[in-house]
Coordinates of C-alpha atoms in Angstrom, one line a residue:
M1 CA 115.9 72.9 98.3
R2 CA 114.0 76.1 97.6
R3 CA 110.7 76.6 99.3
L4 CA 107.7 78.8 98.4
A5 CA 107.4 81.2 101.4
V6 CA 104.1 82.8 102.2
P7 CA 104.8 86.5 102.8
F8 CA 103.6 88.2 106.0
L9 CA 101.4 90.5 103.8
L10 CA 101.7 91.5 100.2
A11 CA 105.2 90.7 98.7
A12 CA 107.2 93.7 97.6
V13 CA 109.3 93.8 94.5
L14 CA 112.8 94.8 95.3
T15 CA 114.0 97.5 92.9
G16 CA 116.3 100.5 93.3
C17 CA 114.8 103.9 93.6
S18 CA 115.7 106.6 91.1
S19 CA 115.3 109.6 93.3
T20 CA 118.3 111.1 95.1
E21 CA 116.3 113.2 97.6
P22 CA 117.5 112.7 101.1
G23 CA 115.2 111.4 103.8
K24 CA 113.5 113.8 106.3
P25 CA 115.4 114.4 109.5
S26 CA 112.9 113.5 112.1
A27 CA 111.4 110.1 113.2
G28 CA 108.3 109.6 115.2
D29 CA 106.6 112.0 117.6
Q30 CA 107.2 110.5 121.0
T31 CA 109.6 111.8 123.5
G32 CA 111.8 110.3 126.2
S33 CA 114.2 107.4 126.0
A34 CA 113.2 105.2 129.0
P35 CA 112.6 101.6 128.1
T36 CA 108.9 100.8 127.6
T37 CA 107.0 97.6 128.0
G38 CA 104.0 96.2 126.2
S39 CA 102.4 93.0 125.2
S40 CA 102.8 92.8 121.5
A41 CA 103.0 89.1 121.4
G42 CA 100.1 88.7 123.8
N43 CA 102.2 86.9 126.5
A44 CA 105.1 88.4 128.4
P45 CA 105.6 92.2 128.4
V46 CA 107.9 93.5 125.6
N47 CA 111.0 95.4 126.7
R48 CA 111.8 98.1 124.1
P49 CA 114.0 101.2 124.3
K50 CA 110.9 103.2 123.3
A51 CA 107.5 102.4 121.8
V52 CA 107.1 104.3 118.5
D53 CA 103.8 104.7 116.7
M54 CA 104.3 103.4 113.1
K55 CA 101.5 105.6 111.8
S56 CA 103.3 108.8 112.7
V57 CA 106.9 107.9 112.2
D58 CA 108.9 109.5 109.3
V59 CA 110.1 106.2 107.9
C60 CA 112.7 107.7 105.6
G61 CA 113.9 109.9 108.4
L62 CA 115.0 106.7 110.3
I63 CA 117.9 106.6 107.8
T64 CA 120.2 109.2 109.3
A65 CA 123.1 110.9 107.6
D66 CA 125.5 108.7 109.6
A67 CA 123.6 105.6 108.5
K68 CA 123.8 106.7 104.8
T69 CA 127.6 107.1 105.1
T70 CA 128.2 103.9 107.0
L71 CA 125.9 101.7 104.9
K72 CA 126.7 103.4 101.6
I73 CA 123.1 104.4 101.0
Q74 CA 122.8 107.0 98.2
S75 CA 119.2 107.9 99.0
A76 CA 116.1 107.1 101.1
T77 CA 112.9 108.0 99.3
E78 CA 109.3 107.7 100.4
R79 CA 107.1 105.8 98.1
E80 CA 103.7 104.2 98.0
S81 CA 103.2 101.3 100.4
P82 CA 100.9 98.3 99.9
A83 CA 97.4 99.0 101.4
D84 CA 97.5 95.5 102.9
Y85 CA 100.2 96.6 105.3
G86 CA 97.5 98.6 107.3
E87 CA 96.0 102.0 107.6
G88 CA 98.6 104.8 107.6
T89 CA 101.4 102.5 106.5
K90 CA 104.5 104.0 104.9
S91 CA 107.4 102.9 102.8
C92 CA 110.9 104.1 102.1
G93 CA 112.9 102.8 99.1
L94 CA 116.7 102.6 99.6
L95 CA 119.1 103.2 96.8
F96 CA 122.7 102.1 97.4
Q97 CA 125.9 103.4 95.9
Q98 CA 127.6 101.6 93.1
P99 CA 128.2 98.8 92.6
R100 CA 124.6 97.9 93.4
T101 CA 124.1 94.3 94.4
Y102 CA 121.1 94.5 96.8
G103 CA 118.0 96.6 97.0
G104 CA 115.2 97.0 99.4
S105 CA 112.8 99.1 101.5
L106 CA 111.6 99.9 104.9
Y107 CA 107.9 99.4 105.6
T108 CA 105.7 100.3 108.6
L109 CA 103.2 97.5 109.4
T110 CA 100.2 98.9 111.3
N111 CA 97.7 96.0 111.3
G112 CA 99.5 93.3 113.3
G113 CA 102.4 92.7 115.6
V114 CA 104.5 89.8 116.6
D115 CA 101.5 87.6 117.2
R116 CA 100.3 88.0 113.6
L117 CA 103.8 87.6 112.3
K118 CA 104.1 84.2 114.0
R119 CA 100.7 83.1 112.8
T120 CA 101.6 83.9 109.2
V121 CA 105.3 84.0 108.3
G122 CA 106.2 81.7 111.2
K123 CA 104.0 78.9 109.8
T124 CA 106.0 78.5 106.6
T125 CA 109.3 80.3 107.2
E126 CA 111.6 80.0 110.1
L127 CA 111.8 83.1 112.2
T128 CA 115.1 83.7 114.0
E129 CA 114.9 85.8 117.1
T130 CA 117.4 88.6 117.2
T131 CA 117.6 92.3 118.3
A132 CA 117.9 95.7 116.6
S133 CA 119.6 98.2 118.9
G134 CA 117.6 96.9 121.9
Y135 CA 114.3 96.2 120.0
P136 CA 113.1 92.6 119.8
A137 CA 113.3 91.5 116.1
Y138 CA 112.7 88.5 113.9
L139 CA 114.7 87.6 110.8
A140 CA 113.1 85.5 108.0
K141 CA 114.6 84.3 104.8
N142 CA 112.0 84.3 102.0
I143 CA 113.1 82.0 99.2
T144 CA 110.5 82.3 96.4
E145 CA 109.6 80.7 93.1
G146 CA 108.6 82.5 90.0
S147 CA 109.0 86.2 89.3
Q148 CA 109.3 87.4 92.9
P149 CA 112.9 87.9 94.1
D150 CA 114.2 86.3 97.2
S151 CA 114.5 88.5 100.3
C152 CA 115.7 88.6 103.8
D153 CA 113.3 90.3 106.0
L154 CA 113.9 91.8 109.5
Y155 CA 110.7 92.5 111.5
I156 CA 111.3 95.0 114.4
D157 CA 108.8 95.0 117.2
A158 CA 108.5 98.8 117.4
N159 CA 105.1 99.0 119.2
D160 CA 102.2 96.9 120.3
G161 CA 100.5 95.5 117.2
Q162 CA 102.9 97.3 114.9
L163 CA 106.2 96.3 113.2
L164 CA 108.9 98.0 111.2
L165 CA 110.0 95.8 108.3
V166 CA 113.4 96.0 106.7
K167 CA 113.2 94.0 103.4
M168 CA 116.4 93.4 101.5
G169 CA 117.3 91.2 98.6
P170 CA 119.5 90.8 95.5
L171 CA 118.5 93.1 92.7
I172 CA 116.6 91.4 89.8
G173 CA 119.1 89.9 87.4
V174 CA 122.0 90.0 90.0
E175 CA 123.4 86.8 91.3
A176 CA 124.2 87.4 95.0
P177 CA 124.0 85.3 98.2
L178 CA 120.9 85.8 100.3
D179 CA 123.1 85.7 103.4
G180 CA 124.5 89.1 102.2
A181 CA 121.0 90.5 102.1
C182 CA 120.4 89.2 105.7
E183 CA 123.6 90.9 106.9
L184 CA 122.4 94.1 105.2
S185 CA 119.0 93.8 106.8
K186 CA 120.5 93.4 110.3
S187 CA 122.9 96.4 109.7
I188 CA 120.1 98.6 108.6
G189 CA 117.9 97.3 111.4
A190 CA 120.5 98.3 113.9
A191 CA 120.7 101.8 112.4
V192 CA 116.9 102.4 112.3
G193 CA 116.6 100.8 115.8
T194 CA 118.9 103.5 117.1
A195 CA 116.9 106.2 115.3
L196 CA 113.7 104.8 116.8
A197 CA 115.1 104.8 120.3
T198 CA 116.2 108.4 120.1
A199 CA 113.3 109.8 118.1

C-alpha cells in the first residue's frame, strides 16, 4: 500500500542535469582526520570521522573522479537549492551515464540535524539506521502520491545540527524499483562519506 510521506523539508523533483561540467575538486574547509564527537541528536555524543560544516562544503566536489567512474556519474553540477533547507544550503544535481534509470541530487541541510529529522520524517516514514563510510546515517523510502516522484533518501549526520542528503529516485516516466534507488543512495553515500572524512 502506498503512503503519502511528509518530506523532511521541501520535496525536490528528481530530474537529470543537462550540464557536463565536472564538480570542483575540494570539499569542506576543515583539516585533520581524527574522529570527532558531538551531540547532533541531543542525547549521546555522535562519533564521526570528521565534522564538516555544510555551509562551507563544496557539495559537488564530494563526487570525486573515482566516484564518477565507479558509480557511472557523467556529471555533478551545482544548482539552486530550496531556501527551506536552511541558510547557506547547496545542491548538486547528478547526471548518470546511459541508460539513465535513476536521477537525483545531493543537498546540504543547515537548519536541523538528526533530532529534527526524527521529529519530521520519522513521524510518517520509517528511518533505517545505517552508516556512510563511518558517518551515522538514516535511510528513508518516500512513496508519494500525485506528481512527485518516489525517492529513497539517505541523511548523513555530517555535523551537529546539519545533514547531507543524498536523494535518489526513478526518473519521471521510467518504471524502476525503488530498492534500486536505495542501493544507489547508499553507494553514493559511501563515496561522499569518504570524501567528507578526508576533506
